[in-house]
PDB file of C-alpha atoms in Angstrom:
ATOM      1  CA  MET A   1     114.284 106.601 126.709  1.00 49.00           C
ATOM      2  CA  VAL A   2     114.496 110.358 126.795  1.00 57.00           C
ATOM      3  CA  SER A   3     111.283 112.233 126.570  1.00 81.00           C
ATOM      4  CA  ILE A   4     110.164 115.721 127.428  1.00 91.00           C
ATOM      5  CA  ALA A   5     107.780 115.687 130.379  1.00 92.00           C
ATOM      6  CA  LYS A   6     104.185 116.513 129.519  1.00 93.00           C
ATOM      7  CA  GLU A   7     104.101 119.690 131.598  1.00 94.00           C
ATOM      8  CA  ASP A   8     107.367 120.895 130.076  1.00 95.00           C
ATOM      9  CA  GLN A   9     105.938 120.249 126.626  1.00 95.00           C
ATOM     10  CA  GLU A  10     103.001 122.512 127.460  1.00 96.00           C
ATOM     11  CA  LYS A  11     105.337 125.245 128.703  1.00 97.00           C
ATOM     12  CA  ILE A  12     107.544 125.043 125.607  1.00 97.00           C
ATOM     13  CA  LYS A  13     104.509 125.046 123.350  1.00 97.00           C
ATOM     14  CA  ALA A  14     103.251 128.241 124.994  1.00 98.00           C
ATOM     15  CA  TYR A  15     106.753 129.783 124.845  1.00 98.00           C
ATOM     16  CA  PHE A  16     107.039 128.972 121.133  1.00 98.00           C
ATOM     17  CA  GLU A  17     103.526 130.275 120.506  1.00 97.00           C
ATOM     18  CA  GLU A  18     104.494 133.578 122.071  1.00 97.00           C
ATOM     19  CA  ASN A  19     108.017 133.935 120.700  1.00 97.00           C
ATOM     20  CA  LEU A  20     108.332 132.307 117.277  1.00 98.00           C
ATOM     21  CA  LYS A  21     107.768 134.414 114.177  1.00 97.00           C
ATOM     22  CA  GLU A  22     109.617 133.025 111.180  1.00 98.00           C
ATOM     23  CA  PRO A  23     110.241 129.313 110.561  1.00 98.00           C
ATOM     24  CA  VAL A  24     113.300 127.603 112.038  1.00 98.00           C
ATOM     25  CA  LYS A  25     114.814 124.428 110.640  1.00 98.00           C
ATOM     26  CA  LEU A  26     116.786 121.949 112.717  1.00 98.00           C
ATOM     27  CA  VAL A  27     119.127 120.056 110.413  1.00 98.00           C
ATOM     28  CA  TYR A  28     120.187 116.953 112.276  1.00 97.00           C
ATOM     29  CA  PHE A  29     123.050 114.649 111.326  1.00 96.00           C
ATOM     30  CA  THR A  30     123.095 111.121 112.684  1.00 95.00           C
ATOM     31  CA  GLN A  31     123.856 107.596 111.597  1.00 89.00           C
ATOM     32  CA  LYS A  32     121.445 104.893 110.566  1.00 76.00           C
ATOM     33  CA  ALA A  33     120.641 102.474 113.342  1.00 63.00           C
ATOM     34  CA  SER A  34     122.684  99.378 112.672  1.00 61.00           C
ATOM     35  CA  LYS A  35     123.363  96.165 114.521  1.00 57.00           C
ATOM     36  CA  LEU A  36     126.861  96.285 113.156  1.00 59.00           C
ATOM     37  CA  LEU A  37     129.032  98.529 115.275  1.00 59.00           C
ATOM     38  CA  VAL A  38     131.960 100.044 113.477  1.00 60.00           C
ATOM     39  CA  PRO A  39     134.639 100.883 116.059  1.00 58.00           C
ATOM     40  CA  GLY A  40     134.886 104.640 116.488  1.00 54.00           C
ATOM     41  CA  ARG A  41     131.607 105.140 114.648  1.00 55.00           C
ATOM     42  CA  GLU A  42     129.069 104.133 117.250  1.00 67.00           C
ATOM     43  CA  CYS A  43     127.066 107.115 118.352  1.00 84.00           C
ATOM     44  CA  GLN A  44     125.954 106.767 121.944  1.00 86.00           C
ATOM     45  CA  PHE A  45     123.360 109.544 122.030  1.00 91.00           C
ATOM     46  CA  CYS A  46     122.228 109.811 118.419  1.00 92.00           C
ATOM     47  CA  GLU A  47     118.859 108.133 119.002  1.00 91.00           C
ATOM     48  CA  GLU A  48     118.102 110.136 122.142  1.00 92.00           C
ATOM     49  CA  THR A  49     119.116 113.370 120.452  1.00 94.00           C
ATOM     50  CA  ARG A  50     116.854 112.639 117.518  1.00 94.00           C
ATOM     51  CA  GLN A  51     113.980 111.944 119.859  1.00 94.00           C
ATOM     52  CA  ILE A  52     114.467 115.235 121.701  1.00 95.00           C
ATOM     53  CA  LEU A  53     114.591 117.154 118.413  1.00 97.00           C
ATOM     54  CA  GLU A  54     111.496 115.384 117.080  1.00 96.00           C
ATOM     55  CA  GLU A  55     109.567 116.256 120.210  1.00 97.00           C
ATOM     56  CA  VAL A  56     110.740 119.872 120.178  1.00 97.00           C
ATOM     57  CA  ALA A  57     109.882 120.286 116.492  1.00 97.00           C
ATOM     58  CA  SER A  58     106.420 118.862 117.150  1.00 97.00           C
ATOM     59  CA  LEU A  59     105.689 121.676 119.613  1.00 97.00           C
ATOM     60  CA  SER A  60     105.446 124.397 116.974  1.00 97.00           C
ATOM     61  CA  SER A  61     104.341 124.509 113.374  1.00 97.00           C
ATOM     62  CA  LYS A  62     107.197 126.960 112.827  1.00 98.00           C
ATOM     63  CA  ALA A  63     109.900 124.484 113.851  1.00 98.00           C
ATOM     64  CA  THR A  64     110.851 121.677 111.480  1.00 98.00           C
ATOM     65  CA  LEU A  65     113.338 118.838 111.677  1.00 98.00           C
ATOM     66  CA  GLU A  66     115.384 117.501 108.795  1.00 97.00           C
ATOM     67  CA  VAL A  67     117.403 114.321 109.390  1.00 96.00           C
ATOM     68  CA  HIS A  68     120.497 113.297 107.453  1.00 96.00           C
ATOM     69  CA  ASP A  69     122.899 110.392 107.647  1.00 94.00           C
ATOM     70  CA  LEU A  70     126.476 111.566 108.117  1.00 94.00           C
ATOM     71  CA  VAL A  71     127.963 108.842 105.937  1.00 92.00           C
ATOM     72  CA  ALA A  72     125.255 108.134 103.349  1.00 93.00           C
ATOM     73  CA  GLU A  73     124.623 111.855 102.804  1.00 94.00           C
ATOM     74  CA  SER A  74     128.168 113.052 103.171  1.00 94.00           C
ATOM     75  CA  GLU A  75     127.699 115.818 100.590  1.00 96.00           C
ATOM     76  CA  VAL A  76     124.995 117.411 102.775  1.00 96.00           C
ATOM     77  CA  ALA A  77     127.205 117.036 105.842  1.00 96.00           C
ATOM     78  CA  THR A  78     130.101 118.652 103.995  1.00 96.00           C
ATOM     79  CA  SER A  79     127.934 121.567 102.908  1.00 96.00           C
ATOM     80  CA  PHE A  80     127.225 122.266 106.588  1.00 96.00           C
ATOM     81  CA  GLY A  81     130.823 121.538 107.612  1.00 95.00           C
ATOM     82  CA  VAL A  82     129.677 118.671 109.825  1.00 96.00           C
ATOM     83  CA  GLU A  83     132.224 115.940 110.529  1.00 94.00           C
ATOM     84  CA  MET A  84     131.012 114.466 113.794  1.00 94.00           C
ATOM     85  CA  ILE A  85     127.677 113.341 115.244  1.00 95.00           C
ATOM     86  CA  PRO A  86     125.233 113.911 116.771  1.00 96.00           C
ATOM     87  CA  ALA A  87     125.210 117.350 115.129  1.00 97.00           C
ATOM     88  CA  THR A  88     122.362 119.844 114.979  1.00 98.00           C
ATOM     89  CA  VAL A  89     122.633 122.836 112.675  1.00 98.00           C
ATOM     90  CA  MET A  90     120.028 125.504 113.363  1.00 98.00           C
ATOM     91  CA  VAL A  91     118.785 127.540 110.447  1.00 98.00           C
ATOM     92  CA  GLY A  92     116.583 130.610 110.685  1.00 98.00           C
ATOM     93  CA  GLN A  93     117.148 134.367 110.700  1.00 98.00           C
ATOM     94  CA  ASN A  94     120.839 133.907 111.454  1.00 97.00           C
ATOM     95  CA  LYS A  95     123.756 135.506 109.643  1.00 97.00           C
ATOM     96  CA  GLY A  96     126.463 133.133 110.863  1.00 97.00           C
ATOM     97  CA  ALA A  97     126.494 129.385 111.569  1.00 98.00           C
ATOM     98  CA  ILE A  98     124.840 128.077 114.735  1.00 98.00           C
ATOM     99  CA  ARG A  99     125.542 124.455 115.594  1.00 98.00           C
ATOM    100  CA  TYR A 100     125.213 122.064 118.478  1.00 97.00           C
ATOM    101  CA  PHE A 101     127.239 118.874 118.822  1.00 97.00           C
ATOM    102  CA  GLY A 102     126.048 116.205 121.233  1.00 96.00           C
ATOM    103  CA  ILE A 103     122.818 115.690 123.106  1.00 95.00           C
ATOM    104  CA  PRO A 104     121.029 118.910 124.135  1.00 94.00           C
ATOM    105  CA  SER A 105     119.899 117.683 127.543  1.00 91.00           C
ATOM    106  CA  GLY A 106     119.988 119.038 131.076  1.00 88.00           C
ATOM    107  CA  TYR A 107     120.977 122.679 131.250  1.00 87.00           C
ATOM    108  CA  GLU A 108     121.672 122.812 127.523  1.00 92.00           C
ATOM    109  CA  PHE A 109     118.111 121.846 126.689  1.00 95.00           C
ATOM    110  CA  SER A 110     117.077 125.412 127.472  1.00 94.00           C
ATOM    111  CA  THR A 111     119.899 126.621 125.213  1.00 95.00           C
ATOM    112  CA  LEU A 112     118.217 124.750 122.370  1.00 97.00           C
ATOM    113  CA  ILE A 113     114.760 126.143 123.132  1.00 97.00           C
ATOM    114  CA  GLU A 114     115.953 129.750 123.525  1.00 97.00           C
ATOM    115  CA  ASP A 115     118.198 129.466 120.455  1.00 98.00           C
ATOM    116  CA  ILE A 116     115.160 128.474 118.390  1.00 98.00           C
ATOM    117  CA  ALA A 117     113.350 131.636 119.535  1.00 98.00           C
ATOM    118  CA  ASP A 118     116.364 133.819 118.656  1.00 98.00           C
ATOM    119  CA  LEU A 119     116.673 132.173 115.243  1.00 98.00           C
ATOM    120  CA  SER A 120     112.992 132.708 114.604  1.00 98.00           C
ATOM    121  CA  THR A 121     112.978 136.414 115.407  1.00 97.00           C
ATOM    122  CA  GLY A 122     116.529 137.251 114.353  1.00 97.00           C
ATOM    123  CA  ASN A 123     116.754 139.224 117.565  1.00 95.00           C
ATOM    124  CA  SER A 124     119.849 138.422 119.627  1.00 96.00           C
ATOM    125  CA  ASN A 125     119.206 141.034 122.351  1.00 96.00           C
ATOM    126  CA  LEU A 126     122.892 141.901 122.220  1.00 98.00           C
ATOM    127  CA  SER A 127     123.744 145.532 122.895  1.00 98.00           C
ATOM    128  CA  ALA A 128     123.784 148.059 120.049  1.00 97.00           C
ATOM    129  CA  LYS A 129     127.520 148.483 120.568  1.00 97.00           C
ATOM    130  CA  THR A 130     128.162 144.739 120.253  1.00 97.00           C
ATOM    131  CA  LYS A 131     126.152 144.579 117.024  1.00 97.00           C
ATOM    132  CA  GLU A 132     128.033 147.574 115.603  1.00 97.00           C
ATOM    133  CA  GLU A 133     131.402 146.074 116.453  1.00 97.00           C
ATOM    134  CA  LEU A 134     130.491 142.643 115.084  1.00 97.00           C
ATOM    135  CA  ALA A 135     129.627 144.283 111.764  1.00 96.00           C
ATOM    136  CA  THR A 136     133.264 145.347 111.462  1.00 95.00           C
ATOM    137  CA  LEU A 137     134.718 141.820 111.456  1.00 96.00           C
ATOM    138  CA  THR A 138     136.939 141.226 108.454  1.00 96.00           C
ATOM    139  CA  GLU A 139     138.097 137.681 109.220  1.00 96.00           C
ATOM    140  CA  ASP A 140     136.251 134.441 109.937  1.00 97.00           C
ATOM    141  CA  VAL A 141     135.829 133.603 113.595  1.00 98.00           C
ATOM    142  CA  HIS A 142     135.251 130.080 114.865  1.00 98.00           C
ATOM    143  CA  ILE A 143     133.915 129.870 118.411  1.00 98.00           C
ATOM    144  CA  GLN A 144     133.827 126.540 120.220  1.00 98.00           C
ATOM    145  CA  VAL A 145     132.077 126.388 123.583  1.00 98.00           C
ATOM    146  CA  PHE A 146     132.595 123.182 125.525  1.00 97.00           C
ATOM    147  CA  VAL A 147     129.822 122.177 127.889  1.00 96.00           C
ATOM    148  CA  THR A 148     128.639 119.146 129.860  1.00 92.00           C
ATOM    149  CA  PRO A 149     125.057 117.895 130.033  1.00 78.00           C
ATOM    150  CA  THR A 150     124.548 118.628 133.749  1.00 72.00           C
TER     151      THR A 150
ATOM    152  CA  MET B   1     128.436 130.912 127.224  1.00 95.00           C
ATOM    153  CA  ALA B   2     126.598 128.639 124.805  1.00 96.00           C
ATOM    154  CA  ARG B   3     123.827 131.185 124.372  1.00 97.00           C
ATOM    155  CA  LEU B   4     126.188 134.139 124.071  1.00 98.00           C
ATOM    156  CA  ALA B   5     128.287 132.407 121.384  1.00 98.00           C
ATOM    157  CA  HIS B   6     125.177 131.519 119.383  1.00 98.00           C
ATOM    158  CA  LYS B   7     123.857 135.080 119.723  1.00 98.00           C
ATOM    159  CA  MET B   8     127.118 136.424 118.321  1.00 98.00           C
ATOM    160  CA  ALA B   9     126.753 134.091 115.318  1.00 98.00           C
ATOM    161  CA  LEU B  10     123.174 135.239 114.856  1.00 98.00           C
ATOM    162  CA  GLU B  11     124.531 138.742 114.210  1.00 98.00           C
ATOM    163  CA  SER B  12     127.587 138.132 112.013  1.00 97.00           C
ATOM    164  CA  PRO B  13     128.096 136.097 108.850  1.00 97.00           C
ATOM    165  CA  ARG B  14     131.778 135.887 109.829  1.00 97.00           C
ATOM    166  CA  ILE B  15     131.033 133.824 112.927  1.00 98.00           C
ATOM    167  CA  ARG B  16     130.585 130.078 113.231  1.00 98.00           C
ATOM    168  CA  ALA B  17     129.575 129.136 116.778  1.00 98.00           C
ATOM    169  CA  ASP B  18     129.705 125.521 117.890  1.00 98.00           C
ATOM    170  CA  VAL B  19     128.480 124.295 121.254  1.00 97.00           C
ATOM    171  CA  ILE B  20     130.015 120.914 122.004  1.00 97.00           C
ATOM    172  CA  GLU B  21     128.919 118.449 124.658  1.00 96.00           C
ATOM    173  CA  ILE B  22     132.407 117.465 125.656  1.00 94.00           C
ATOM    174  CA  THR B  23     131.826 114.027 127.211  1.00 93.00           C
ATOM    175  CA  GLU B  24     130.710 112.757 123.801  1.00 94.00           C
ATOM    176  CA  PHE B  25     133.807 114.040 122.033  1.00 94.00           C
ATOM    177  CA  PRO B  26     136.755 113.064 124.235  1.00 93.00           C
ATOM    178  CA  HIS B  27     139.285 113.698 121.466  1.00 94.00           C
ATOM    179  CA  LEU B  28     138.343 117.394 121.592  1.00 95.00           C
ATOM    180  CA  ALA B  29     138.517 117.418 125.395  1.00 94.00           C
ATOM    181  CA  GLN B  30     142.049 116.162 125.029  1.00 94.00           C
ATOM    182  CA  ARG B  31     143.041 118.464 122.178  1.00 95.00           C
ATOM    183  CA  TYR B  32     141.866 121.578 124.017  1.00 95.00           C
ATOM    184  CA  ALA B  33     142.721 120.340 127.511  1.00 94.00           C
ATOM    185  CA  VAL B  34     139.172 120.870 128.754  1.00 94.00           C
ATOM    186  CA  ARG B  35     139.200 120.310 132.511  1.00 91.00           C
ATOM    187  CA  ALA B  36     136.278 122.495 133.490  1.00 92.00           C
ATOM    188  CA  VAL B  37     133.260 123.848 131.654  1.00 94.00           C
ATOM    189  CA  PRO B  38     132.317 126.124 130.125  1.00 95.00           C
ATOM    190  CA  LYS B  39     135.541 126.475 128.216  1.00 97.00           C
ATOM    191  CA  THR B  40     135.602 128.578 125.070  1.00 97.00           C
ATOM    192  CA  VAL B  41     138.122 128.445 122.243  1.00 97.00           C
ATOM    193  CA  VAL B  42     138.206 131.219 119.631  1.00 97.00           C
ATOM    194  CA  ASN B  43     140.030 130.499 116.357  1.00 97.00           C
ATOM    195  CA  GLU B  44     142.155 127.845 118.057  1.00 93.00           C
ATOM    196  CA  LYS B  45     144.333 130.455 119.722  1.00 91.00           C
ATOM    197  CA  ILE B  46     142.264 132.175 122.399  1.00 95.00           C
ATOM    198  CA  GLN B  47     141.176 129.969 125.290  1.00 96.00           C
ATOM    199  CA  LEU B  48     138.744 131.254 127.895  1.00 96.00           C
ATOM    200  CA  SER B  49     137.625 129.560 131.095  1.00 95.00           C
ATOM    201  CA  GLY B  50     134.249 130.175 132.638  1.00 95.00           C
ATOM    202  CA  ALA B  51     131.434 132.487 131.658  1.00 94.00           C
ATOM    203  CA  GLN B  52     132.434 135.758 129.997  1.00 95.00           C
ATOM    204  CA  PRO B  53     130.407 138.969 130.095  1.00 97.00           C
ATOM    205  CA  GLU B  54     129.192 140.115 126.668  1.00 97.00           C
ATOM    206  CA  ALA B  55     131.490 143.164 126.406  1.00 97.00           C
ATOM    207  CA  GLN B  56     134.563 141.198 127.358  1.00 97.00           C
ATOM    208  CA  PHE B  57     133.794 138.265 125.053  1.00 98.00           C
ATOM    209  CA  LEU B  58     133.258 140.747 122.228  1.00 98.00           C
ATOM    210  CA  GLN B  59     136.806 142.022 122.653  1.00 97.00           C
ATOM    211  CA  TYR B  60     138.215 138.516 122.175  1.00 97.00           C
ATOM    212  CA  ILE B  61     136.087 138.032 119.059  1.00 97.00           C
ATOM    213  CA  LEU B  62     137.273 141.347 117.641  1.00 97.00           C
ATOM    214  CA  GLN B  63     140.847 140.420 118.440  1.00 95.00           C
ATOM    215  CA  ALA B  64     140.421 137.192 116.466  1.00 96.00           C
ATOM    216  CA  GLY B  65     138.335 138.590 113.639  1.00 95.00           C
ATOM    217  CA  ARG B  66     139.915 141.871 112.650  1.00 90.00           C
ATOM    218  CA  LYS B  67     143.133 142.436 110.808  1.00 81.00           C
ATOM    219  CA  PRO B  68     145.256 144.770 112.918  1.00 73.00           C
ATOM    220  CA  PRO B  69     145.225 148.241 111.364  1.00 67.00           C
ATOM    221  CA  LYS B  70     148.292 149.067 109.367  1.00 68.00           C
ATOM    222  CA  THR B  71     150.362 151.682 111.122  1.00 67.00           C
ATOM    223  CA  GLY B  72     151.427 154.513 108.876  1.00 61.00           C
ATOM    224  CA  ALA B  73     155.166 154.925 108.559  1.00 55.00           C
TER     225      ALA B  73
END
């Protein structure tokens, strides 16, 4: 069972208290727990991921979690362009789409926490030049960053 | 890289930034020949290994997301 350690919870709570301004929604796609395993459909870390997100969302009144079933609510999944699980779409003061596929544990747990702060303030801390240049994009850009949980 | 990609998407409606825990999606590891992390793929065609500084990563994004200017003849 994955769970955020008590002292880490306190730290995150304080960090959120200090850094969150506007609400942030975590839209999580998973599958319903079932005793019947459909080959290719079993989701090894869906339960653990949900637990992490629930705990994180509970640490600030400005963070909320919304849970959807990939198959039963396929129209919602399609609207977010989600085809695989576990998937977490983060919604706040962002202009583009910010998504996380897989369990946000280990090093990537801090990615999740810091992302939430960015999404809440809308402040990326990127340089003025970067922001200017990004405003000139004329085509869609899809970035995929592959990581491991260590 | 995960944070930088998400920050870029925070700033531009043109950008969709996905961070993918690769051990859970082996078909993607295979498709993009991921042997070390972080590995970043931009619009399927640009593949970057390792962490990229902001200014350098920006250049790859601009390369992928801007139509080349028409040269006057």
